[in-house]
Amino acid sequence: MKFTRRETMLMALGATAATMLPGRAMADVDEKVAEFTGGAEIGEGGLTLTAPEIAENGNTVPIEVSAPGAVSIMVLATGNPTPGAAVFNFGPLAGAQSASTRIRLAKTQNVMAVAKMADGSFVQVSQEVKVTIGGCGG
Amino acid sequence: MADNVKPKVRVPKTASAGEVITLKTLISHPMESGQRKDGDGNLIPRSIINRFTCDFNEQNVIDVTMEPAISTNPYFEFEAIVPETGAFTFTWYDDDGSVYTEVQEITVG
């Protein structure tokens, strides 16, 4: 079998597209983070993310975020079709900059939290959650 | 759109001035993610609650932006400062434009 120049080009294009597909979800995560931070540097520390190591049911995974002195905290499910989960904005009467909720995880993945501190700096933390049964239908 | 949406909140009846209390909220809602397909393979359109806020005497406690990754029957637990006697207002905003509100009073004694 012999390939013409045109066929070779098409195959190369196809291969590039195929390798780029898995990167799409990660690009969404980067985009979400950039939107939240405005491209600022992200440090570490001062933010705690509590999530189970193994979640049997991806439909309801309890998580808790806590960052004393934070203005807002964003939670991302990096392996979901749409990575955004929630953004908590704390008002003047918030007793503590912490909140818990339940999220859906489509598969085993890293759950990530990014907090905006009162001084305008950002910190992030992430934790892997193993999911036995995914929680996005399908 | 979403039927039988029922908010439930747990607020202590009394507190001392300046006390930090824990609030728990739950609202029954399917939170259709927009990712699922029905029996015929058609995508079920997204229908979620996209925002939740809690205020005390018109001062904000928490304002949450919610996305499809929030589970069915969204649950939130958070803490608030109670400076004086007053009422907590909990508000949920649905994709379809509905707004669900729950008010709970608290006495500072």
mmCIF file of N, CA and C in Angstrom, chain B residues 25-80:
data_model
loop_
_atom_site.group_PDB
_atom_site.id
_atom_site.type_symbol
_atom_site.label_atom_id
_atom_site.label_comp_id
_atom_site.label_asym_id
_atom_site.label_seq_id
_atom_site.Cartn_x
_atom_site.Cartn_y
_atom_site.Cartn_z
ATOM 1 N N THR B 25 -28.313 23.361 55.161
ATOM 2 C CA THR B 25 -29.435 23.537 54.240
ATOM 3 C C THR B 25 -29.476 22.376 53.257
ATOM 4 N N LEU B 26 -30.705 22.048 52.883
ATOM 5 C CA LEU B 26 -30.933 20.970 51.920
ATOM 6 C C LEU B 26 -32.133 21.390 51.096
ATOM 7 N N ILE B 27 -32.073 21.183 49.800
ATOM 8 C CA ILE B 27 -33.237 21.489 48.978
ATOM 9 C C ILE B 27 -33.427 20.328 48.014
ATOM 10 N N SER B 28 -34.675 19.880 47.874
ATOM 11 C CA SER B 28 -34.927 18.750 46.976
ATOM 12 C C SER B 28 -35.014 19.277 45.559
ATOM 13 N N HIS B 29 -34.105 18.819 44.727
ATOM 14 C CA HIS B 29 -34.060 19.274 43.343
ATOM 15 C C HIS B 29 -33.292 18.238 42.534
ATOM 16 N N PRO B 30 -33.757 17.882 41.331
ATOM 17 C CA PRO B 30 -33.064 16.832 40.562
ATOM 18 C C PRO B 30 -31.671 17.233 40.071
ATOM 19 N N MET B 31 -31.388 18.528 39.910
ATOM 20 C CA MET B 31 -30.079 18.988 39.413
ATOM 21 C C MET B 31 -29.674 18.225 38.153
ATOM 22 N N GLU B 32 -30.527 18.289 37.155
ATOM 23 C CA GLU B 32 -30.247 17.592 35.889
ATOM 24 C C GLU B 32 -29.013 18.227 35.246
ATOM 25 N N SER B 33 -27.968 17.415 35.058
ATOM 26 C CA SER B 33 -26.662 17.974 34.684
ATOM 27 C C SER B 33 -26.563 18.404 33.226
ATOM 28 N N GLY B 34 -27.445 17.887 32.369
ATOM 29 C CA GLY B 34 -27.321 18.192 30.948
ATOM 30 C C GLY B 34 -26.375 17.231 30.251
ATOM 31 N N GLN B 35 -25.894 16.215 30.986
ATOM 32 C CA GLN B 35 -24.978 15.231 30.408
ATOM 33 C C GLN B 35 -25.685 13.903 30.164
ATOM 34 N N ARG B 36 -26.822 13.712 30.849
ATOM 35 C CA ARG B 36 -27.479 12.403 30.779
ATOM 36 C C ARG B 36 -28.348 12.287 29.536
ATOM 37 N N LYS B 37 -28.572 11.021 29.112
ATOM 38 C CA LYS B 37 -29.446 10.768 27.972
ATOM 39 C C LYS B 37 -30.661 9.994 28.434
ATOM 40 N N ASP B 38 -31.789 10.232 27.778
ATOM 41 C CA ASP B 38 -32.986 9.459 28.117
ATOM 42 C C ASP B 38 -32.971 8.140 27.352
ATOM 43 N N GLY B 39 -34.034 7.342 27.504
ATOM 44 C CA GLY B 39 -34.102 6.022 26.898
ATOM 45 C C GLY B 39 -33.887 6.015 25.396
ATOM 46 N N ASP B 40 -34.252 7.112 24.726
ATOM 47 C CA ASP B 40 -34.122 7.157 23.264
ATOM 48 C C ASP B 40 -32.785 7.750 22.825
ATOM 49 N N GLY B 41 -31.906 8.003 23.754
ATOM 50 C CA GLY B 41 -30.603 8.534 23.399
ATOM 51 C C GLY B 41 -30.577 10.043 23.211
ATOM 52 N N ASN B 42 -31.676 10.718 23.581
ATOM 53 C CA ASN B 42 -31.680 12.184 23.475
ATOM 54 C C ASN B 42 -31.122 12.783 24.766
ATOM 55 N N LEU B 43 -30.376 13.851 24.603
ATOM 56 C CA LEU B 43 -29.798 14.511 25.767
ATOM 57 C C LEU B 43 -30.909 15.170 26.593
ATOM 58 N N ILE B 44 -30.894 14.930 27.902
ATOM 59 C CA ILE B 44 -31.864 15.597 28.778
ATOM 60 C C ILE B 44 -31.308 16.989 29.068
ATOM 61 N N PRO B 45 -32.089 18.051 28.785
ATOM 62 C CA PRO B 45 -31.538 19.399 28.963
ATOM 63 C C PRO B 45 -31.189 19.706 30.414
ATOM 64 N N ARG B 46 -30.186 20.566 30.575
ATOM 65 C CA ARG B 46 -29.728 20.946 31.905
ATOM 66 C C ARG B 46 -30.824 21.696 32.643
ATOM 67 N N SER B 47 -31.002 21.374 33.896
ATOM 68 C CA SER B 47 -31.940 22.095 34.756
ATOM 69 C C SER B 47 -31.427 22.001 36.180
ATOM 70 N N ILE B 48 -30.722 23.022 36.611
ATOM 71 C CA ILE B 48 -30.129 22.984 37.949
ATOM 72 C C ILE B 48 -30.433 24.276 38.707
ATOM 73 N N ILE B 49 -30.115 24.249 39.981
ATOM 74 C CA ILE B 49 -30.115 25.492 40.761
ATOM 75 C C ILE B 49 -28.717 26.054 40.574
ATOM 76 N N ASN B 50 -28.608 27.298 40.109
ATOM 77 C CA ASN B 50 -27.276 27.793 39.774
ATOM 78 C C ASN B 50 -26.691 28.739 40.820
ATOM 79 N N ARG B 51 -27.503 29.117 41.815
ATOM 80 C CA ARG B 51 -26.947 30.018 42.819
ATOM 81 C C ARG B 51 -27.674 29.828 44.142
ATOM 82 N N PHE B 52 -26.934 29.930 45.226
ATOM 83 C CA PHE B 52 -27.519 29.845 46.560
ATOM 84 C C PHE B 52 -26.917 30.954 47.407
ATOM 85 N N THR B 53 -27.778 31.676 48.113
ATOM 86 C CA THR B 53 -27.248 32.719 48.990
ATOM 87 C C THR B 53 -27.872 32.605 50.375
ATOM 88 N N CYS B 54 -27.135 33.058 51.364
ATOM 89 C CA CYS B 54 -27.654 33.141 52.715
ATOM 90 C C CYS B 54 -27.314 34.524 53.255
ATOM 91 N N ASP B 55 -28.329 35.221 53.775
ATOM 92 C CA ASP B 55 -28.125 36.548 54.346
ATOM 93 C C ASP B 55 -28.709 36.591 55.744
ATOM 94 N N PHE B 56 -28.123 37.447 56.580
ATOM 95 C CA PHE B 56 -28.681 37.678 57.904
ATOM 96 C C PHE B 56 -28.954 39.171 58.027
ATOM 97 N N ASN B 57 -30.214 39.533 58.248
ATOM 98 C CA ASN B 57 -30.609 40.943 58.321
ATOM 99 C C ASN B 57 -29.979 41.750 57.178
ATOM 100 N N GLU B 58 -30.091 41.202 55.981
ATOM 101 C CA GLU B 58 -29.612 41.831 54.741
ATOM 102 C C GLU B 58 -28.109 41.977 54.649
ATOM 103 N N GLN B 59 -27.375 41.287 55.514
ATOM 104 C CA GLN B 59 -25.918 41.238 55.368
ATOM 105 C C GLN B 59 -25.553 39.842 54.900
ATOM 106 N N ASN B 60 -24.671 39.773 53.924
ATOM 107 C CA ASN B 60 -24.378 38.485 53.303
ATOM 108 C C ASN B 60 -23.533 37.568 54.185
ATOM 109 N N VAL B 61 -23.913 36.290 54.202
ATOM 110 C CA VAL B 61 -23.127 35.273 54.902
ATOM 111 C C VAL B 61 -22.333 34.480 53.878
ATOM 112 N N ILE B 62 -23.038 33.940 52.879
ATOM 113 C CA ILE B 62 -22.366 33.150 51.858
ATOM 114 C C ILE B 62 -23.159 33.262 50.552
ATOM 115 N N ASP B 63 -22.407 33.229 49.456
ATOM 116 C CA ASP B 63 -23.019 33.310 48.132
ATOM 117 C C ASP B 63 -22.312 32.244 47.282
ATOM 118 N N VAL B 64 -23.049 31.231 46.886
ATOM 119 C CA VAL B 64 -22.442 30.096 46.203
ATOM 120 C C VAL B 64 -22.894 30.039 44.750
ATOM 121 N N THR B 65 -21.927 29.952 43.840
ATOM 122 C CA THR B 65 -22.239 29.723 42.429
ATOM 123 C C THR B 65 -22.201 28.216 42.212
ATOM 124 N N MET B 66 -23.281 27.665 41.721
ATOM 125 C CA MET B 66 -23.364 26.215 41.597
ATOM 126 C C MET B 66 -23.339 25.790 40.136
ATOM 127 N N GLU B 67 -22.626 24.682 39.875
ATOM 128 C CA GLU B 67 -22.548 24.158 38.517
ATOM 129 C C GLU B 67 -23.078 22.721 38.495
ATOM 130 N N PRO B 68 -23.172 22.121 37.301
ATOM 131 C CA PRO B 68 -23.808 20.793 37.236
ATOM 132 C C PRO B 68 -23.147 19.712 38.085
ATOM 133 N N ALA B 69 -21.916 19.925 38.542
ATOM 134 C CA ALA B 69 -21.264 18.895 39.347
ATOM 135 C C ALA B 69 -21.787 18.836 40.780
ATOM 136 N N ILE B 70 -22.720 19.730 41.143
ATOM 137 C CA ILE B 70 -23.320 19.651 42.478
ATOM 138 C C ILE B 70 -24.389 18.548 42.448
ATOM 139 N N SER B 71 -24.377 17.709 43.490
ATOM 140 C CA SER B 71 -25.262 16.546 43.517
ATOM 141 C C SER B 71 -26.739 16.909 43.563
ATOM 142 N N THR B 72 -27.554 15.932 43.207
ATOM 143 C CA THR B 72 -29.005 16.010 43.370
ATOM 144 C C THR B 72 -29.312 16.376 44.822
ATOM 145 N N ASN B 73 -30.362 17.142 45.056
ATOM 146 C CA ASN B 73 -30.726 17.622 46.384
ATOM 147 C C ASN B 73 -29.547 18.328 47.057
ATOM 148 N N PRO B 74 -29.181 19.490 46.511
ATOM 149 C CA PRO B 74 -27.980 20.194 46.999
ATOM 150 C C PRO B 74 -27.993 20.450 48.508
ATOM 151 N N TYR B 75 -26.869 20.128 49.114
ATOM 152 C CA TYR B 75 -26.700 20.260 50.558
ATOM 153 C C TYR B 75 -25.540 21.208 50.825
ATOM 154 N N PHE B 76 -25.742 22.121 51.761
ATOM 155 C CA PHE B 76 -24.645 23.004 52.148
ATOM 156 C C PHE B 76 -24.592 23.109 53.655
ATOM 157 N N GLU B 77 -23.373 23.146 54.160
ATOM 158 C CA GLU B 77 -23.177 23.367 55.592
ATOM 159 C C GLU B 77 -22.107 24.439 55.718
ATOM 160 N N PHE B 78 -22.385 25.462 56.509
ATOM 161 C CA PHE B 78 -21.420 26.548 56.652
ATOM 162 C C PHE B 78 -21.673 27.256 57.983
ATOM 163 N N GLU B 79 -20.840 28.235 58.300
ATOM 164 C CA GLU B 79 -20.951 28.898 59.591
ATOM 165 C C GLU B 79 -21.259 30.376 59.442
ATOM 166 N N ALA B 80 -21.991 30.906 60.415
ATOM 167 C CA ALA B 80 -22.376 32.316 60.360
ATOM 168 C C ALA B 80 -22.235 32.944 61.727
#
